[in-house]
Coordinates of C-alpha atoms and ligand atoms in Angstrom, one line a residue:
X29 CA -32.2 39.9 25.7
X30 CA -28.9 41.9 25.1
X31 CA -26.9 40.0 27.0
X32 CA -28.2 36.3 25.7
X33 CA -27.4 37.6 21.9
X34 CA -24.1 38.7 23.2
X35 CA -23.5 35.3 24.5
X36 CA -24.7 33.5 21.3
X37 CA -22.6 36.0 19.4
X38 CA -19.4 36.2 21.7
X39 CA -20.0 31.8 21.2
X40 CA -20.3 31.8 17.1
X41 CA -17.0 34.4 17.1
X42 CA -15.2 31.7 19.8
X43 CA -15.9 29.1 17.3
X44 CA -14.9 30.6 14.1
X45 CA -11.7 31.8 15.5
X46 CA -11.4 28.4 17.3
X47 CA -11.9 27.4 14.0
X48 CA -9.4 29.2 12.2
X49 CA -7.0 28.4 15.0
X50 CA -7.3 24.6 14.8
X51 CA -9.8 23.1 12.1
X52 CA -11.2 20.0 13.1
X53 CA -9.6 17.6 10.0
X54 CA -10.4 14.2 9.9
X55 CA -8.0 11.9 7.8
X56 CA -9.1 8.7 6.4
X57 CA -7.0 6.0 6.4
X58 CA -3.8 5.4 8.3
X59 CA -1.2 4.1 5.5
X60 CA 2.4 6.9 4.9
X61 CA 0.3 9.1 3.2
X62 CA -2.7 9.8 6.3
X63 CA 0.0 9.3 8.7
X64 CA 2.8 11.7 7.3
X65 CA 0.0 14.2 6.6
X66 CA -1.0 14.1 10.4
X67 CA 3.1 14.4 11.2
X68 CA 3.2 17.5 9.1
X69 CA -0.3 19.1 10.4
X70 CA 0.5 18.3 14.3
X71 CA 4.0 20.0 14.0
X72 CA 2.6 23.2 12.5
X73 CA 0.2 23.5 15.4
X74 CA -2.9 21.7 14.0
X75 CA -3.5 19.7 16.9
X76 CA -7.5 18.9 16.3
X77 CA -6.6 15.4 14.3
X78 CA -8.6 12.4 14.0
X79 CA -7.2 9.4 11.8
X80 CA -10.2 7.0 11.1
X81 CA -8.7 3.9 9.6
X82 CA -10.3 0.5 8.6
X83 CA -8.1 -1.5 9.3
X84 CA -7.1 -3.1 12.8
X85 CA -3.7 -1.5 11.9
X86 CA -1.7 1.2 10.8
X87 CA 0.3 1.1 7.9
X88 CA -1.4 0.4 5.2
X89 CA 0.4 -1.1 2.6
X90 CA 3.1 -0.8 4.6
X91 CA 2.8 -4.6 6.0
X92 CA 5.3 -5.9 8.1
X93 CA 4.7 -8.8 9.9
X94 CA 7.1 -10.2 12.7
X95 CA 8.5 -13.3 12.1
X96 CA 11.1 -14.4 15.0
X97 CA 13.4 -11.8 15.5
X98 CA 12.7 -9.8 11.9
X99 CA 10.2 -8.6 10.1
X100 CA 8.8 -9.4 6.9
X101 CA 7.4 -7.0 4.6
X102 CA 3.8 -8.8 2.9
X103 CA 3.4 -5.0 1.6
X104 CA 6.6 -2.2 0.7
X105 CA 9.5 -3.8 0.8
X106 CA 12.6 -1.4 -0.6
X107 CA 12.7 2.0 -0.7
X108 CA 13.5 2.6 -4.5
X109 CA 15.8 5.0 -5.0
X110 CA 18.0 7.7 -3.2
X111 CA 17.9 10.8 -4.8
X112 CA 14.6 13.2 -4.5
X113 CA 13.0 10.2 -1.8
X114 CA 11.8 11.5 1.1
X115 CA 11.9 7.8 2.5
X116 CA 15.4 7.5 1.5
X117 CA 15.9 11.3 3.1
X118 CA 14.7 10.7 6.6
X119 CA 16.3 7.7 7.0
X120 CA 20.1 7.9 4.9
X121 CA 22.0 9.2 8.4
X122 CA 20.5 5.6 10.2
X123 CA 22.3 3.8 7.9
X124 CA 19.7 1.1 8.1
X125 CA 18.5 0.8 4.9
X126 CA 21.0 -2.5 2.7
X127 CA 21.1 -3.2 -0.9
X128 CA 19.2 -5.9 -1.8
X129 CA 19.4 -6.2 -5.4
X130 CA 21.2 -9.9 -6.4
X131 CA 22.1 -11.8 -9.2
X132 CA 19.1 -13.8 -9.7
X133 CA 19.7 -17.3 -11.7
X134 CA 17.4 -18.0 -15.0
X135 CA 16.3 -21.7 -14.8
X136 CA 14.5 -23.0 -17.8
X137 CA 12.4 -26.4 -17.3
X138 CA 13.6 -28.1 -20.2
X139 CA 17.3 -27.2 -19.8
X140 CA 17.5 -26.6 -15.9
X141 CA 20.1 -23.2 -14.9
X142 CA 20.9 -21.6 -18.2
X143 CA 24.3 -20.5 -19.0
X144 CA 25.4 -17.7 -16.5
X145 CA 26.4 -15.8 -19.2
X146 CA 23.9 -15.6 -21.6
X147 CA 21.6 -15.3 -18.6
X148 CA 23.5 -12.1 -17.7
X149 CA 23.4 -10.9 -21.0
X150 CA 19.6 -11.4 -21.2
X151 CA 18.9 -9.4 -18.0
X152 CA 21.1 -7.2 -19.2
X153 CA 18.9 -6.5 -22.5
X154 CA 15.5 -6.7 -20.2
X155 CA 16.9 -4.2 -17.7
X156 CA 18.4 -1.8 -20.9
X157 CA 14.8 -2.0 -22.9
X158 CA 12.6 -1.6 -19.4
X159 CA 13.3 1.6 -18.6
X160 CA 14.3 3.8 -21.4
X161 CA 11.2 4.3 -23.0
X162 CA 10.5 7.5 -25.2
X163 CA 8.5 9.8 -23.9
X164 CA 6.6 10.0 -27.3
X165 CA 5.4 6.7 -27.1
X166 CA 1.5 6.4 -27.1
X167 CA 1.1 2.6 -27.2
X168 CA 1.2 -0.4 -24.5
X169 CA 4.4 -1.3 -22.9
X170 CA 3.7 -5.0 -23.8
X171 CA 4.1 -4.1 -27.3
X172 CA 6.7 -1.9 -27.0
X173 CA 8.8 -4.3 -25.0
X174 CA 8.3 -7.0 -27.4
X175 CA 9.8 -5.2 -30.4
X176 CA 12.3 -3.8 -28.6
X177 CA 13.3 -6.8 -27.4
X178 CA 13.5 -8.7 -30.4
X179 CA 15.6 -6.7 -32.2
X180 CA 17.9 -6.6 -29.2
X181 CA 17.7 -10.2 -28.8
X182 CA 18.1 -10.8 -32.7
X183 CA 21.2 -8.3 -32.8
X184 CA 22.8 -10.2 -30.2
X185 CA 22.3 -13.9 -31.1
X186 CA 22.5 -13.5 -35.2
X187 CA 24.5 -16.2 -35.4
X188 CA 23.3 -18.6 -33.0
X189 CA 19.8 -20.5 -33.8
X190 CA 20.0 -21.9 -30.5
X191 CA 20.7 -19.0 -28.3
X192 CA 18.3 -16.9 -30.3
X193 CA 15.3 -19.4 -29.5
X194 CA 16.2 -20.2 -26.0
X195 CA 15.5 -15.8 -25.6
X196 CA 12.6 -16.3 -27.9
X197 CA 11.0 -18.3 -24.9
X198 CA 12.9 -16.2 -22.5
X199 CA 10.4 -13.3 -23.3
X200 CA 7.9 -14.7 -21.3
X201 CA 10.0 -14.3 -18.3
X202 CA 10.5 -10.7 -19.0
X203 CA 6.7 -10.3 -19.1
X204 CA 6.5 -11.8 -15.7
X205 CA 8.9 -9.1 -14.7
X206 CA 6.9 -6.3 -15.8
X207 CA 3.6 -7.5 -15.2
X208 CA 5.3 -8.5 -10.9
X209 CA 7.3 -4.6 -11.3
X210 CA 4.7 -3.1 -12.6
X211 CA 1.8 -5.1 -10.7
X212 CA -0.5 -5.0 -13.9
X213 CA -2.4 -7.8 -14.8
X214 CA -1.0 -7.5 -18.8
X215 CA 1.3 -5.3 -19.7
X216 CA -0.7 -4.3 -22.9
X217 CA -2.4 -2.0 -20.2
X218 CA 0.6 -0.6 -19.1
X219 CA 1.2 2.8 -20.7
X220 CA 4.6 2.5 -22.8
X221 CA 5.9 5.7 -21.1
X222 CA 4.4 7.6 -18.2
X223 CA 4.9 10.9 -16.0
X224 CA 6.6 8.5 -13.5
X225 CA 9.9 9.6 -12.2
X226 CA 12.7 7.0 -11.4
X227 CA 14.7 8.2 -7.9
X228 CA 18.6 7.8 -9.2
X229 CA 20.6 5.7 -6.8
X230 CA 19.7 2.6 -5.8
X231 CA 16.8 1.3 -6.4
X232 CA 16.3 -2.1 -4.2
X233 CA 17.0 -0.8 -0.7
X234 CA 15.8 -3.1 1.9
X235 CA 14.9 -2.6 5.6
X236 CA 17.7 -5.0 6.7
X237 CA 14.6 -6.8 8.9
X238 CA 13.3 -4.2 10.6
X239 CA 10.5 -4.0 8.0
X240 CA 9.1 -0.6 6.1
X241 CA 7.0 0.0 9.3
X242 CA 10.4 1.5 10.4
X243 CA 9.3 4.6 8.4
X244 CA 6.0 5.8 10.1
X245 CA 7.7 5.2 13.1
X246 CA 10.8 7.7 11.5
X247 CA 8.0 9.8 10.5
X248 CA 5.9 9.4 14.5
X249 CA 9.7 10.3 15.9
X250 CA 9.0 7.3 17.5
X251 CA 12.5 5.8 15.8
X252 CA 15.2 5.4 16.3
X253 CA 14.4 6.5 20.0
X254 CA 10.8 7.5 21.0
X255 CA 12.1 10.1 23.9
X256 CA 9.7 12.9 22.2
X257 CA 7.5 11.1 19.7
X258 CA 4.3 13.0 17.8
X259 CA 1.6 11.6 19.6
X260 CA -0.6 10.6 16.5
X261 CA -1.2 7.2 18.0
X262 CA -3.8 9.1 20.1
X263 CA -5.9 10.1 17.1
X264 CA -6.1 7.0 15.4
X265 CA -9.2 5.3 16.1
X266 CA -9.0 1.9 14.7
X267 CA -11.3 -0.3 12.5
X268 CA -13.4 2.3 11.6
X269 CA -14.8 2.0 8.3
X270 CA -15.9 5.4 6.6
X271 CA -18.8 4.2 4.5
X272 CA -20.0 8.2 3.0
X273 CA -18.4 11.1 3.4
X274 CA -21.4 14.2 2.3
X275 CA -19.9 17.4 1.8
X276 CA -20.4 21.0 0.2
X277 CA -24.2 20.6 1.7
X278 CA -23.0 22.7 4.6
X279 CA -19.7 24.5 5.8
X280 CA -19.0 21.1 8.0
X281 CA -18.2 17.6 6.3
X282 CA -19.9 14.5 7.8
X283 CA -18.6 11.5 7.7
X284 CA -20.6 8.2 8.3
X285 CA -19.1 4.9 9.6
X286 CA -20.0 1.5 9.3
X287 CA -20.6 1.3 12.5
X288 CA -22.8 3.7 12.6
X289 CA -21.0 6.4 14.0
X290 CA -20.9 9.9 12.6
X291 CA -18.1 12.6 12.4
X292 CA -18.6 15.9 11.3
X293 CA -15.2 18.5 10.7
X294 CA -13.9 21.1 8.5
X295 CA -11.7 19.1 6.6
X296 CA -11.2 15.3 5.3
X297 CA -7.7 14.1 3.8
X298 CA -9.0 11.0 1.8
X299 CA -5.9 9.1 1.5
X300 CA -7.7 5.1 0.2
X301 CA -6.1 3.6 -2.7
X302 CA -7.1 3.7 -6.2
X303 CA -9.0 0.5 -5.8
X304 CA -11.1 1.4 -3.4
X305 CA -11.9 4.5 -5.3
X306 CA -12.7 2.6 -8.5
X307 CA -14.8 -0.2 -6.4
X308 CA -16.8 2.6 -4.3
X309 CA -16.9 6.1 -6.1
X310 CA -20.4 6.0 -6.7
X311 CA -21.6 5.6 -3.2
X312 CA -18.5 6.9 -1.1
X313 CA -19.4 10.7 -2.4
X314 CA -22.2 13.1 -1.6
X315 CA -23.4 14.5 -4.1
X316 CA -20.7 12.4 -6.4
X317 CA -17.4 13.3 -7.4
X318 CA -17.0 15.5 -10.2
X319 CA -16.8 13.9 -13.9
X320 CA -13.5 14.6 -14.7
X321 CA -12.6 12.8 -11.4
X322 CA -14.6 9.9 -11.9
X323 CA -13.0 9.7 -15.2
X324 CA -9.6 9.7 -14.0
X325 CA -10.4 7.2 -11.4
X326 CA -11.3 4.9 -14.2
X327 CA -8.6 5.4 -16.4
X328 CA -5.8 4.7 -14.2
X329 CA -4.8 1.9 -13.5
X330 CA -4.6 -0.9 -10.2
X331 CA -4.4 -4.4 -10.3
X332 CA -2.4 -6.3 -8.1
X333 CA 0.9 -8.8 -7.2
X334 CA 0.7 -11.7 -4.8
X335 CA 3.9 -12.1 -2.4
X336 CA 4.0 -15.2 -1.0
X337 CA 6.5 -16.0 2.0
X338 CA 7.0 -19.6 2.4
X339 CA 8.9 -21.5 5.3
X340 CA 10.7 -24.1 4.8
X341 CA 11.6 -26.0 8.0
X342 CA 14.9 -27.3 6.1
X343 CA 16.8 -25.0 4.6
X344 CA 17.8 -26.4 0.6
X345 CA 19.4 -23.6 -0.3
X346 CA 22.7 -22.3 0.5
X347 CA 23.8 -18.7 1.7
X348 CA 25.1 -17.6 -2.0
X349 CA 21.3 -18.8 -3.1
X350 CA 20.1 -14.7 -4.3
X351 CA 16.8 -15.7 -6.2
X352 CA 15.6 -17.6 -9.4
X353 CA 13.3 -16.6 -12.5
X354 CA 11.4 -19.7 -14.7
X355 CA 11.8 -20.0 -18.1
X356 CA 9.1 -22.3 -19.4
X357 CA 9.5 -23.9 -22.3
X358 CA 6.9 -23.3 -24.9
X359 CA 5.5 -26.8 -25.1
X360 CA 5.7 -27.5 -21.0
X361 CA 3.7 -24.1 -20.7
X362 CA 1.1 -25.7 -22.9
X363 CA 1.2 -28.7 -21.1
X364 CA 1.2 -27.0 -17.5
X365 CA -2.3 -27.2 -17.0
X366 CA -2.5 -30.6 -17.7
X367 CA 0.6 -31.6 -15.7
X368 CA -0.5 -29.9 -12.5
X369 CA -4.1 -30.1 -11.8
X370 CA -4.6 -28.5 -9.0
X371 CA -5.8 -24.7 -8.6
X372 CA -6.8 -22.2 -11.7
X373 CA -5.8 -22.5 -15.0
X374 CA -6.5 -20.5 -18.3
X375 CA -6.4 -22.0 -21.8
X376 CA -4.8 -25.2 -20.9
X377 CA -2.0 -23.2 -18.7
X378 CA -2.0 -23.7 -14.9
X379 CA -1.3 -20.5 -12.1
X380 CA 2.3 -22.2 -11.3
X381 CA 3.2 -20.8 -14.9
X382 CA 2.9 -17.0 -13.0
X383 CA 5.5 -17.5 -10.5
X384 CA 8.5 -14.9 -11.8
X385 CA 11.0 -15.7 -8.7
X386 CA 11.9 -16.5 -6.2
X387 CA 13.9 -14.6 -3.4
X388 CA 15.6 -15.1 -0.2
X389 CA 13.8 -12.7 3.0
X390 CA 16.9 -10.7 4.3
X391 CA 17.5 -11.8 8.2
X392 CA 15.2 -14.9 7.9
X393 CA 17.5 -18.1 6.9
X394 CA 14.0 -20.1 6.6
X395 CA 11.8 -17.7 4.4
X396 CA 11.8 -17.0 0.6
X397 CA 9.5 -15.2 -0.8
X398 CA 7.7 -15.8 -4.2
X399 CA 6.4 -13.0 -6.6
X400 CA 3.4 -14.3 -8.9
X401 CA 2.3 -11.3 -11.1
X402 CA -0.2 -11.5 -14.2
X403 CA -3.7 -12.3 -15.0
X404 CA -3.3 -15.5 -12.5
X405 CA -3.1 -13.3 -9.1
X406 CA -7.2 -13.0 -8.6
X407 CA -6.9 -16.4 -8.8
X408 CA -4.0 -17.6 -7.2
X409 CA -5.1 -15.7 -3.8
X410 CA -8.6 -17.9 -3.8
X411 CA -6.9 -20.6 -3.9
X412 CA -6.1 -22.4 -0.5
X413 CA -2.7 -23.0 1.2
X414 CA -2.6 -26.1 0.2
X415 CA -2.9 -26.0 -3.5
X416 CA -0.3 -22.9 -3.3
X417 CA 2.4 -25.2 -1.4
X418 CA 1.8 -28.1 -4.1
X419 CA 1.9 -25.7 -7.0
X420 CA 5.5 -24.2 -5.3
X421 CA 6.9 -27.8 -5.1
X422 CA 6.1 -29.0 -8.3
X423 CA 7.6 -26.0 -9.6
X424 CA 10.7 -26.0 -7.5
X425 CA 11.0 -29.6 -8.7
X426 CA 10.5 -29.4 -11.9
X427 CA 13.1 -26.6 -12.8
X428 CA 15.6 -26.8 -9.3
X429 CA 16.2 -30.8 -8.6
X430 CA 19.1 -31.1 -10.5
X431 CA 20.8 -28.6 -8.7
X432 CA 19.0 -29.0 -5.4
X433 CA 18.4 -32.5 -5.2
X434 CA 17.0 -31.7 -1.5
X435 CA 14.4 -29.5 -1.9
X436 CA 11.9 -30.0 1.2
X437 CA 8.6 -28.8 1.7
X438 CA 7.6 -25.9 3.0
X439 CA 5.3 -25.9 6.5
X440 CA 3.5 -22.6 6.1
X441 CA 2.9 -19.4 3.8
X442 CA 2.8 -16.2 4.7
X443 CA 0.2 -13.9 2.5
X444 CA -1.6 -11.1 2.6
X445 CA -4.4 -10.9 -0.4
X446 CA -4.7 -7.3 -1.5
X447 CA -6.7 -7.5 -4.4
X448 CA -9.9 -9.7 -2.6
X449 CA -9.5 -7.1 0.2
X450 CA -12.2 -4.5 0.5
X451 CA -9.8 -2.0 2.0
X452 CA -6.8 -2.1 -0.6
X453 CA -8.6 -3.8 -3.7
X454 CA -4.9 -4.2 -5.4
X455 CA -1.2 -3.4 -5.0
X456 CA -0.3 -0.3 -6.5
X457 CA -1.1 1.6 -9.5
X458 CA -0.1 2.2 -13.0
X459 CA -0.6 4.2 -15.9
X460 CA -2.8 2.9 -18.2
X461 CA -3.0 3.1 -22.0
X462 CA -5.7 4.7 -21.9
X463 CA -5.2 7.1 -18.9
X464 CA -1.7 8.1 -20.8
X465 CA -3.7 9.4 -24.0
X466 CA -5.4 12.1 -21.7
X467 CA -3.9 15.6 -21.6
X468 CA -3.3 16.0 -17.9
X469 CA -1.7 13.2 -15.6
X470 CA -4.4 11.8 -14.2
X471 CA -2.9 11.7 -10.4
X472 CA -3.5 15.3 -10.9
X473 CA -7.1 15.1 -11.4
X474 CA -7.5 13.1 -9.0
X475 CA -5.2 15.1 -6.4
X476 CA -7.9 17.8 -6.9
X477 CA -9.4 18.8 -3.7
X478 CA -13.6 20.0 -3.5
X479 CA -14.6 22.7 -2.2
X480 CA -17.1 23.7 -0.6
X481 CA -19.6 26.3 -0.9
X482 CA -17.6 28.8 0.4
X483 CA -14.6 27.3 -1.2
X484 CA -13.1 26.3 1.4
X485 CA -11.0 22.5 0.7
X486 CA -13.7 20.3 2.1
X487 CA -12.1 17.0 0.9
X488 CA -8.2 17.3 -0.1
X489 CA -7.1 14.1 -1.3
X490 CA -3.6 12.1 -1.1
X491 CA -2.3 8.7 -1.3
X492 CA 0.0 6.9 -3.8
X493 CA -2.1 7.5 -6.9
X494 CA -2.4 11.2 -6.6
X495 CA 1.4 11.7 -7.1
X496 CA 1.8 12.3 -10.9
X497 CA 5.7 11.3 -10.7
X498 CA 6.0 8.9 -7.8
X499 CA 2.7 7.0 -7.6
X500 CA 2.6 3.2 -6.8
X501 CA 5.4 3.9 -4.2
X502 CA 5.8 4.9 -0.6
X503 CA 7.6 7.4 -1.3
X504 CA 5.1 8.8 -3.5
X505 CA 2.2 8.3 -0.8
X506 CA 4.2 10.5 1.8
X507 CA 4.8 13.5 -0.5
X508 CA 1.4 13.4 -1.5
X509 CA 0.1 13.4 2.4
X510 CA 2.7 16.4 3.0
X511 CA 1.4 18.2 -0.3
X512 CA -1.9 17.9 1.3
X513 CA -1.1 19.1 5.2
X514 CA 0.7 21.9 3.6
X515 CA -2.4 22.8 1.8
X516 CA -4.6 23.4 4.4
X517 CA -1.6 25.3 6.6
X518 CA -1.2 27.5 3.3
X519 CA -4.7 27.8 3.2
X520 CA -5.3 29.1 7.0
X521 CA -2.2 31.3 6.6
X522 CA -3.8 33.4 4.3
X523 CA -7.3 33.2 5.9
X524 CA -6.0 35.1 8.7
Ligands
FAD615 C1 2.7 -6.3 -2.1 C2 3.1 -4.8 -2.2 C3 4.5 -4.5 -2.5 C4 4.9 -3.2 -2.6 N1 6.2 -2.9 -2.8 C5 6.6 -1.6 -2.7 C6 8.0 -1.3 -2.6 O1 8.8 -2.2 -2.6 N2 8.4 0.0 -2.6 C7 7.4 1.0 -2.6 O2 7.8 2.2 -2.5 N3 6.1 0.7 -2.6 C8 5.7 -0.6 -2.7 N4 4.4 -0.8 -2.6 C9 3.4 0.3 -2.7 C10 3.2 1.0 -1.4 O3 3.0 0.1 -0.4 C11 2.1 2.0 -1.5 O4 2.2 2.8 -2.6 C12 1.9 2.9 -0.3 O5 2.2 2.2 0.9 C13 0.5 3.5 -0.3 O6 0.3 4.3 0.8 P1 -1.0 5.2 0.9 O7 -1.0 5.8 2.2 O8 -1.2 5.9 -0.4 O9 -2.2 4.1 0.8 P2 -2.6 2.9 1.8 O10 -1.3 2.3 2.4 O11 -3.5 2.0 1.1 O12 -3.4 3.6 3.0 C14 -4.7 3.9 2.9 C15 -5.4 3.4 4.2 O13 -6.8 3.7 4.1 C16 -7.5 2.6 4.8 N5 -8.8 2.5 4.2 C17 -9.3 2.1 3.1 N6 -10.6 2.2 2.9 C18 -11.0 2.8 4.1 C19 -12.3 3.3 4.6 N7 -13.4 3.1 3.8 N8 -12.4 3.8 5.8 C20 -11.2 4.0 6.5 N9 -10.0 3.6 6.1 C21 -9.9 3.0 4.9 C22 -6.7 1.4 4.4 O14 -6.9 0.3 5.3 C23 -5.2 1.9 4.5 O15 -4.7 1.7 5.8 C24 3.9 -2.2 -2.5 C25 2.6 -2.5 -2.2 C26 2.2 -3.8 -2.0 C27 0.8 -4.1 -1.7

């Protein structure tokens, strides 16, 4: 009898210092922030890791697809910024990262490429107003914008009729911008100032066509040689689907899989975008996520872009070619619908009408990419390849022939829908009016982790969205997942 108990007991003490040692964490969701927070745990001797992603990939977000030689990003695409980026800090002594930023040309389809210089001027006013908002400002950036703009645009071209209305219809371009930049739907739901952070530095660096995957390879030490790599590939278990996670019933977490598989640990990092949170908060949780959480879920916000990689057999353009906005003119926006048939339209306006640029891909001479943001993008990635490639020429006709008499036709787009899938349910996210008239950033809220009964972290969460001053970026997603590790090594430090 004595010695049975002794063994039960000398078992329960193994496993609760086994315990303390190396905590079984599960992370959900293999995108920067799951993977840098299994990086970070690994090298701080938390070896007991298992990354359950949904996907039959890692990354995420982070998207890039080969193409030939490169690769192209159909997710992240520049690091933004250089100072206080950890992106831009493990990679600056590579020297791999190039400026991408160009001087896009402003077309307009009445009166083809508009003056260089006004154009210049004009970017200059949207890139001046977008940007330096006041902190005080409680209201949508859509309106904000709009006033601001006018009196810039009203300051500069007094004396000009002409000038003044061709930046009258020129606003709509700017919208475009935002809504593409900002990846909101309308930017009267775009919070005129935020808690968001700009990196100083440059803010459009590309990965020179070695795609943003580069980074959780930097972060694997699998890049730029893989002579002593983390090996996190091991604990990745692929399309896996975590369908409930049920927590604080006991002092383990389980975690249920569409598959029908079942994990139980001490820990979960939840690192799934907002989308996915605002789609499946109900059911995802047991018992449900607390109020204040669920409120903040629904206040932010997370629509979407579409980025559409088209290849043209024959190349049209020429090497100085460094991307194009459309500048509709009032009465051919109203017409659009009815001019183009094909694919949605809204109020008499057709989806081609979304379509802010147009850009060359960096190391692929047949690829430009086009960047549709707006109420349209739902819509625009139902619709078939087909449609898309029609809409694209007619556009490209409409507003480029005179300049490039040869335009060709593309073969084949390259796409990714984010909004339509289940695993991603949008871009990236954005403060919302609403969400900005709360008293606490609401990343914060939702950055919260739950304890359990015996308060220890069951579920610590990460990702983009809970980083108050650097959500909707990559670099944003990895300090959250580091924030996270370094919780739970904080919190076994001082459970010793
Ligand atoms: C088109 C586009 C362009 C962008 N451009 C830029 C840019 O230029 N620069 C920049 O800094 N950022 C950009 N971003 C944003 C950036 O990609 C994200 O902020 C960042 O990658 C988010 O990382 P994350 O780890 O927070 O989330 P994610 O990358 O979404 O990772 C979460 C992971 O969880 C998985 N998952 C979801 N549900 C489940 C489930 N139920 N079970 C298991 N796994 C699940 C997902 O498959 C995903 O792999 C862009 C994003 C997109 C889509």
């Amino acid at each position: 009898m004595y010695s049975s108990l002794h063994l039960i007991f000398s078992l329960l003490l193994f496993s609760c210092v086994n315990c303390l040692n190396d905590p079984n964490i599960i992370i959900i969701g293999a995108g920067a922030a799951g993977i840098a927070a299994a990086t970070r745990l690994y090298q701080n001797g938390f070896k007991n890791i298992t990354i359950l992603e949904a996907e039959n990939r890692i990354g995420g977000r982070i998207y890039s697809h080969q193409f030939g030689e490169a690769y192209i990003d159909l997710g992240a695409q520049w690091c933004h910024g250089q100072e206080n980026n950890i992106v831009y800090e493990l990679v600056k002594d590579l020297k791999i990262l190039r400026d991408d930023e160009g001087t896009v040309r402003l077309y307009h389809s009445k009166l083809k490429l508009i003056d260089e210089q006004f154009s210049m001027k004009l970017i200059d006013i949207f890139e001046n107003t977008y940007g330096n908002e006041s902190n005080n400002e409680r209201g949508s950036l859509g309106e904000y914008l709009i006033k601001r703009y006018n009196e810039e645009i009203r300051a500069a071209w007094k004396n000009d009729v002409n000038k003044l209305a061709l930046a009258e219809d020129c606003l709509d371009v700017f919208r475009k911008w935002v809504e593409t930049y900002e990846a909101s739907f309308s930017w009267y739901n775009i919070a005129a100032s935020s808690t968001y952070e700009v990196c100083g530095g440059k803010l459009m660096l590309g990965w020179n066509g070695l795609g943003y995957k580069t980074i959780l390879d930097v972060m694997m030490q699998k890049f730029p040689d893989s002579k002593s790599p983390i090996p996190i590939d091991d604990r990745i278990i692929l399309n896996k689907e975590v369908e409930k996670v049920l927590w604080a019933s006991t002092d383990r977490t389980e975690i249920k899989c569409a598959d029908g598989t079942n994990y139980s640990c001490d820990h979960v990092i939840w690192t799934p975008s907002l989308g996915v949170l605002k789609h499946g908060y109900k059911t995802l949780f047991e018992p449900q996520l607390p109020i204040e959480k669920i409120n903040a879920i629904k206040a932010f916000g997370m629509d979407a872009i579409s980025k559409i990689i088209l290849h043209f057999p024959k190349r049209w353009w020429n090497d100085d070619f460094e991307g194009i906005m459309f500048a509709w003119d009032p009465s051919d926006l109203q017409r659009s619908g009815g001019a183009f048939l094909e694919g949605p339209q809204k109020e008499g306006k057709s989806w081609i009408t979304a379509l802010s640029s147009i850009i060359p891909v960096p190391k692929c001479p047949n690829l430009l990419s086009a960047w549709f943001g707006g109420e349209f993008v739902p819509d625009i990635e139902k619709s078939s390849d087909e449609t898309i490639i029609n809409g694209i020429m007619y556009t490209l006709q409409t507003f480029l022939s005179v300049d490039y008499p040869n335009i060709s036709l593309p073969n084949k787009i390259i796409r990714k829908n984010w909004y339509t899938d289940p695993h991603f349910r949008g871009t990236y996210s954005f403060e919302t009016v609403e969400s900005r008239k709360l008293d606490k950033p609401q990343g914060e809220i939702i950055s919260e982790p739950l304890l359990s009964e015996e308060g220890k972290p069951a579920i610590l969460f990460a990702g983009e969205v809970t980083n108050p001053i650097h959500y909707s970026t990559v670099h944003g997603a990895i300090e959250s997942g580091l924030r996270e590790a370094d919780r739970l090594i904080n919190f076994y430090k001082h459970s010793k």
